[in-house]
Coordinates of C-alpha atoms in Angstrom, one line a residue:
M1 CA 18.3 -87.3 -15.7
S2 CA 16.9 -90.9 -16.4
A3 CA 16.5 -92.3 -12.9
G4 CA 15.4 -95.6 -14.5
V5 CA 19.0 -96.5 -15.4
F6 CA 20.1 -96.3 -11.8
V7 CA 17.1 -98.3 -10.6
V8 CA 17.8 -101.0 -13.1
L9 CA 21.5 -101.1 -12.2
A10 CA 20.7 -101.4 -8.5
A11 CA 17.8 -104.0 -8.9
H12 CA 18.2 -107.6 -7.9
V13 CA 16.1 -108.5 -10.9
A14 CA 15.7 -106.2 -14.0
A15 CA 13.6 -106.6 -17.0
M16 CA 12.4 -104.7 -20.1
A17 CA 9.5 -104.9 -22.5
P18 CA 10.2 -105.6 -26.1
N19 CA 10.8 -102.6 -28.4
T20 CA 11.8 -100.3 -25.5
T21 CA 15.1 -98.5 -24.8
I22 CA 17.1 -97.6 -21.8
G23 CA 19.9 -95.1 -21.2
A24 CA 20.5 -91.4 -21.7
A25 CA 21.2 -90.9 -18.0
S26 CA 23.1 -87.6 -18.4
P27 CA 22.2 -85.1 -15.6
V28 CA 19.7 -82.4 -16.5
T29 CA 18.3 -79.6 -14.3
L30 CA 14.8 -78.6 -13.4
G31 CA 14.2 -74.9 -13.3
K32 CA 17.8 -73.7 -13.3
K33 CA 21.0 -73.7 -15.3
M34 CA 24.3 -75.4 -14.2
G35 CA 27.6 -73.6 -14.4
K36 CA 30.6 -75.3 -16.0
T37 CA 32.1 -76.4 -12.6
M38 CA 28.7 -77.6 -11.3
K39 CA 28.1 -79.5 -14.6
A40 CA 31.4 -81.3 -14.4
K41 CA 30.8 -82.2 -10.8
A42 CA 27.4 -83.6 -11.5
F43 CA 28.6 -85.7 -14.5
N44 CA 31.5 -87.1 -12.6
H45 CA 29.4 -87.9 -9.5
L46 CA 26.7 -89.7 -11.4
A47 CA 29.1 -91.5 -13.7
S48 CA 30.9 -92.9 -10.7
Y49 CA 27.6 -93.8 -9.0
A50 CA 26.4 -95.7 -12.1
R51 CA 29.7 -97.5 -12.3
S52 CA 29.6 -98.5 -8.6
L53 CA 26.0 -99.9 -9.0
A54 CA 27.0 -101.9 -12.1
E55 CA 30.0 -103.4 -10.2
G56 CA 27.6 -104.7 -7.7
R57 CA 25.1 -106.5 -9.9
R58 CA 25.7 -105.7 -13.6
Q59 CA 29.4 -106.3 -14.0
K60 CA 29.2 -106.9 -17.8
A61 CA 27.5 -103.5 -18.2
I62 CA 30.0 -101.4 -16.2
D63 CA 31.4 -99.5 -19.2
W64 CA 27.9 -99.0 -20.7
A65 CA 26.6 -97.6 -17.3
E66 CA 29.3 -95.0 -17.3
Q67 CA 28.8 -94.0 -20.9
A68 CA 25.0 -93.8 -20.4
V69 CA 25.8 -90.9 -18.0
R70 CA 28.8 -89.2 -19.7
K71 CA 27.6 -89.6 -23.4
A72 CA 23.9 -90.2 -22.9
K73 CA 24.1 -93.5 -24.6
S74 CA 20.9 -95.5 -25.1
I75 CA 20.3 -99.1 -26.1
T76 CA 17.4 -101.3 -27.1
A77 CA 15.9 -104.1 -24.9
T78 CA 17.6 -106.8 -27.1
K79 CA 21.1 -105.1 -26.6
A80 CA 20.4 -104.6 -22.9
L81 CA 19.7 -108.3 -22.5
E82 CA 22.8 -109.1 -24.5
I83 CA 25.3 -107.1 -22.3
K84 CA 23.4 -108.0 -19.1
V85 CA 22.0 -104.6 -18.3
V86 CA 18.8 -106.5 -17.7
D87 CA 18.1 -110.1 -16.9
Y88 CA 14.9 -110.7 -18.9
V89 CA 12.7 -109.3 -21.7
A90 CA 9.0 -110.0 -21.1
D91 CA 5.8 -109.0 -22.9
D92 CA 3.9 -108.5 -19.7
L93 CA 4.1 -108.8 -16.0
R94 CA 2.6 -112.3 -15.8
Q95 CA 5.3 -113.6 -18.2
L96 CA 8.0 -111.9 -16.2
L97 CA 6.7 -113.5 -13.0
D98 CA 6.9 -116.9 -14.6
Q99 CA 10.5 -116.2 -15.9
I100 CA 11.9 -115.2 -12.6
N101 CA 10.3 -118.0 -10.6
G102 CA 13.0 -120.0 -8.8
R103 CA 15.6 -117.3 -9.2
R104 CA 18.0 -116.9 -6.3
V105 CA 19.0 -113.5 -5.1
K106 CA 20.9 -112.1 -2.2
V107 CA 19.0 -109.8 0.2
A108 CA 20.7 -108.3 3.3
G109 CA 23.4 -111.0 3.1
A110 CA 21.0 -113.9 2.8
T111 CA 20.1 -115.9 -0.3
V112 CA 16.4 -115.8 -1.1
T113 CA 14.6 -118.0 -3.7
L114 CA 11.8 -116.2 -5.6
N115 CA 8.5 -118.0 -5.8
T116 CA 6.5 -115.9 -8.2
R117 CA 4.6 -118.3 -10.4
G118 CA 0.9 -117.8 -10.0
A119 CA 1.4 -114.8 -7.7
A120 CA -1.6 -112.4 -7.5
I121 CA -1.2 -109.1 -9.3
V122 CA -2.7 -106.0 -7.6
E123 CA -2.8 -102.8 -9.7
Y124 CA -2.9 -99.4 -8.0
T125 CA -4.0 -96.3 -10.0
K126 CA -3.2 -92.7 -9.4
G127 CA -5.8 -90.7 -7.6
W128 CA -6.7 -87.0 -7.9
R129 CA -4.3 -86.3 -5.0
D130 CA -1.4 -87.7 -7.0
D131 CA -2.5 -85.7 -10.1
I132 CA -2.5 -82.5 -8.1
L133 CA 0.9 -83.3 -6.7
D134 CA 2.3 -84.0 -10.2
L135 CA 1.0 -80.6 -11.3
I136 CA 2.3 -78.5 -8.5
A137 CA 5.5 -80.5 -7.7
N138 CA 7.6 -78.0 -9.6
P139 CA 10.0 -75.7 -7.6
N140 CA 9.0 -72.6 -9.6
L141 CA 5.3 -73.2 -9.1
A142 CA 5.8 -74.1 -5.5
Y143 CA 7.7 -70.9 -4.9
I144 CA 5.1 -68.8 -6.7
L145 CA 2.3 -70.4 -4.6
L146 CA 4.4 -69.7 -1.4
T147 CA 4.8 -66.0 -2.3
I148 CA 1.1 -65.6 -3.1
G149 CA 0.2 -67.3 0.2
M150 CA 2.5 -64.9 2.2
M151 CA 1.2 -61.8 0.4
G152 CA -2.4 -62.8 0.9
L153 CA -2.0 -63.5 4.6
Y154 CA 0.1 -60.4 5.2
F155 CA -2.6 -58.3 3.5
E156 CA -5.3 -60.0 5.6
F157 CA -3.4 -59.5 8.9
T158 CA -2.7 -55.8 8.2
N159 CA -6.2 -55.2 6.9
P160 CA -8.6 -57.5 8.9
G161 CA -11.9 -58.1 7.2
A162 CA -10.7 -58.1 3.6
V163 CA -11.4 -61.9 3.6
L164 CA -10.5 -62.6 -0.1
P165 CA -6.7 -62.1 0.3
G166 CA -6.8 -64.3 3.4
V167 CA -8.7 -67.1 1.6
V168 CA -6.5 -67.0 -1.5
G169 CA -3.4 -66.7 0.6
G170 CA -4.3 -69.6 2.9
I171 CA -5.1 -72.0 0.0
S172 CA -1.9 -71.0 -1.9
L173 CA 0.2 -71.5 1.2
I174 CA -1.3 -75.0 1.9
L175 CA -0.7 -76.0 -1.8
A176 CA 2.8 -74.8 -1.6
L177 CA 3.6 -76.8 1.5
F178 CA 1.9 -79.8 -0.1
S179 CA 4.1 -79.6 -3.1
M180 CA 7.2 -79.1 -1.0
Q181 CA 6.9 -82.5 0.5
A182 CA 8.0 -83.9 -2.8
L183 CA 10.7 -81.4 -3.4
N184 CA 13.1 -82.0 -0.5
V185 CA 12.9 -78.4 0.8
N186 CA 15.7 -76.8 2.7
W187 CA 14.0 -75.7 5.9
A188 CA 16.6 -73.0 6.6
G189 CA 15.5 -71.3 3.4
L190 CA 11.9 -71.5 4.4
A191 CA 12.8 -70.1 7.8
L192 CA 14.6 -67.1 6.3
I193 CA 11.5 -66.3 4.2
G194 CA 9.4 -66.5 7.3
L195 CA 11.8 -64.2 9.1
A196 CA 11.5 -61.7 6.2
I197 CA 7.7 -61.5 6.8
V198 CA 8.3 -61.0 10.6
L199 CA 10.7 -58.2 9.8
F200 CA 8.3 -56.5 7.4
L201 CA 5.5 -56.7 10.0
A202 CA 7.9 -55.3 12.7
E203 CA 8.6 -52.3 10.5
I204 CA 5.0 -51.2 11.1
K205 CA 5.4 -51.2 14.9
I206 CA 9.1 -50.3 15.4
T207 CA 10.8 -47.1 14.2
S208 CA 13.9 -48.5 12.5
Y209 CA 14.3 -45.9 9.7
G210 CA 14.0 -48.7 7.1
M211 CA 16.6 -51.1 8.6
L212 CA 14.0 -53.8 9.3
S213 CA 12.8 -53.6 5.7
V214 CA 16.3 -53.9 4.4
G215 CA 16.9 -56.9 6.7
G216 CA 13.6 -58.3 5.4
V217 CA 14.7 -58.0 1.8
I218 CA 18.0 -59.6 2.5
S219 CA 16.4 -62.5 4.4
L220 CA 13.9 -62.9 1.6
V221 CA 16.6 -63.1 -1.1
L222 CA 18.7 -65.6 0.8
G223 CA 15.7 -67.7 1.7
S224 CA 14.6 -67.9 -1.9
I225 CA 18.1 -68.9 -3.1
F226 CA 18.4 -71.6 -0.4
L227 CA 14.8 -72.9 -0.5
F228 CA 15.6 -75.9 -2.7
E229 CA 19.4 -75.8 -2.7
K230 CA 21.0 -78.9 -1.1
P231 CA 24.3 -80.6 -1.8
G232 CA 24.1 -82.9 -4.9
Q233 CA 20.5 -81.6 -5.7
L234 CA 19.9 -80.4 -9.2
V235 CA 16.4 -79.0 -8.6
G236 CA 16.1 -75.3 -7.9
I237 CA 14.2 -72.1 -8.7
S238 CA 14.9 -70.5 -12.1
L239 CA 16.5 -67.1 -11.9
S240 CA 13.8 -65.8 -14.4
V241 CA 11.2 -66.7 -11.7
L242 CA 13.2 -65.9 -8.6
I243 CA 14.4 -62.4 -9.4
P244 CA 11.0 -60.9 -10.5
T245 CA 9.2 -62.7 -7.6
V246 CA 11.7 -61.3 -5.0
V247 CA 11.4 -57.8 -6.5
L248 CA 7.6 -58.0 -6.6
L249 CA 7.3 -59.5 -3.1
S250 CA 9.7 -57.0 -1.5
G251 CA 8.0 -54.1 -3.3
F252 CA 4.6 -55.4 -2.1
F253 CA 5.6 -55.7 1.5
M254 CA 7.4 -52.3 1.6
A255 CA 4.5 -50.6 -0.1
C256 CA 2.0 -52.1 2.4
T257 CA 4.3 -51.1 5.3
Y258 CA 4.5 -47.5 3.9
L259 CA 0.7 -47.3 3.5
V260 CA 0.1 -48.6 7.0
I261 CA 2.6 -46.2 8.6
R262 CA 1.1 -43.3 6.7
A263 CA -2.4 -44.3 7.8
H264 CA -1.3 -44.4 11.5
R265 CA 0.3 -41.0 11.2
R266 CA -2.7 -39.4 9.5
Q267 CA -5.0 -37.3 11.6
A268 CA -8.2 -39.1 12.7
M269 CA -11.3 -38.2 10.6
T270 CA -14.0 -39.4 13.0
G271 CA -14.9 -38.9 16.7
Y272 CA -13.6 -36.2 19.0
A273 CA -10.0 -36.6 17.7
G274 CA -11.2 -36.0 14.2
M275 CA -12.5 -32.5 15.2
I276 CA -9.2 -31.1 16.4
G277 CA -8.1 -28.4 14.1
L278 CA -11.4 -28.1 12.2
P279 CA -12.5 -24.5 11.4
G280 CA -15.7 -23.0 12.7
V281 CA -17.9 -19.9 12.7
V282 CA -19.1 -18.2 15.9
K283 CA -22.9 -18.0 16.0
T284 CA -23.3 -16.4 19.4
D285 CA -20.7 -14.3 21.2
I286 CA -18.1 -16.1 23.3
V287 CA -16.5 -14.6 26.4
P288 CA -14.1 -16.2 28.9
G289 CA -16.0 -18.2 31.5
A290 CA -19.2 -18.4 29.4
E291 CA -20.4 -20.6 26.7
G292 CA -21.3 -19.6 23.2
K293 CA -22.3 -21.4 20.0
V294 CA -20.1 -22.2 17.0
L295 CA -20.9 -23.9 13.7
V296 CA -18.4 -26.7 12.9
R297 CA -18.7 -29.1 10.0
G298 CA -22.4 -28.1 9.5
E299 CA -23.3 -28.8 13.2
L300 CA -24.0 -26.3 16.0
W301 CA -21.8 -26.9 19.1
R302 CA -21.4 -25.4 22.5
A303 CA -18.0 -23.7 22.8
V304 CA -15.8 -21.9 25.3
S305 CA -12.6 -20.0 24.9
D306 CA -10.0 -17.9 26.8
N307 CA -10.6 -15.1 24.2
N308 CA -13.5 -12.9 23.2
F309 CA -15.2 -13.8 20.0
Q310 CA -18.2 -12.2 18.3
V311 CA -20.7 -13.5 15.8
G312 CA -19.1 -14.2 12.5
D313 CA -15.6 -14.6 13.8
R314 CA -13.6 -17.5 12.4
V315 CA -12.2 -20.0 14.9
R316 CA -10.5 -23.4 15.1
V317 CA -11.2 -26.3 17.5
S318 CA -8.3 -27.0 19.9
R319 CA -10.0 -29.4 22.3
V320 CA -13.2 -31.4 22.8
K321 CA -14.5 -32.4 26.2
D322 CA -18.0 -33.5 27.3
L323 CA -19.5 -32.2 24.0
V324 CA -18.1 -28.8 24.6
L325 CA -15.5 -27.3 22.2
T326 CA -12.6 -25.2 23.2
V327 CA -11.8 -22.8 20.3
D328 CA -9.0 -20.5 19.5
A329 CA -8.6 -17.8 16.8
D330 CA -8.2 -19.1 13.3
E331 CA -4.8 -17.7 12.5
K332 CA -5.3 -18.1 8.8
Q333 CA -8.4 -16.0 8.7
I334 CA -8.0 -13.3 11.5
I335 CA -10.8 -10.7 11.2
T336 CA -9.4 -7.2 11.7
P337 CA -11.3 -4.6 13.7
R338 CA -12.1 -2.6 10.5
R339 CA -13.6 -5.6 8.9
R340 CA -15.6 -6.4 12.1
V341 CA -17.0 -2.8 12.2
S342 CA -17.9 -3.1 8.5
R343 CA -19.7 -6.4 9.1
R344 CA -21.7 -4.8 12.0
L345 CA -22.8 -1.9 9.8
Q346 CA -24.0 -4.4 7.2
R347 CA -26.0 -6.3 9.7
G348 CA -27.4 -3.1 11.1

């Protein structure tokens, strides 16, 4: 909507430059579509608001103020001066200051006389900080930056040392929070999104049979919907951005959770724990109470067992202690007495 109309209607002194227009104050949305009921509500509210402002300082422009909202009417500077939408038409700021010098206005119940002739004019230009804010102060872009930030930090916390996801996530999250300062964020929505991340992380540590993940998805959806939703606010996230982002984000978190859980349940591949269950070949006879030698994973180890094993027998590691393996028979490759005798004859 054209906020300038409401600023002019509420101003103590209003002016326009020649060959300019004012009006077309019908409500429009940024990033989302309004339903029929919401549209009627927005039009009625803003039309009444414009009329009330005009009744205060622009009484001759009451009807036009309402039509500017309901029918998006727009008028030139000359017409605006004629129906008293504005008080002056000036070529530049210095001419305007000369025109309003001596004007009396009411401020906070007291009458004030403006003394503006010869007043110093100080110009402020936008800096790079304002340029960045203008670029990212869009609810859709802020939401995307927020999701990228959460994904990056989540990946970094679950996989320490990756570095790049943490850096990208941190920068994106800071930019998202920076843009949200201009978007009037609903902190309840942001808290729900944060709760969703906590639930996804908890799924890794707590056996909930998927209930925590389901709760995380629900919390994420509600938080995304409420993030920029406030009474009377027409700025929100477009469904074409919200739905794919929620699906992608939920899928990402659930996939990461699944991979982490699977990695935790997988048998260790290094150290003593990684040797449990490995197959081996007896290199020297093993009898109960005495050590022998077995070849496991290309290495020769000392081994003991409660069973008798002869050279060439296949075994599996059942325990490791003090660099000594405890082995049992390999049930998948049990060597029968006949095969054992045949092997002895071949060696003989």
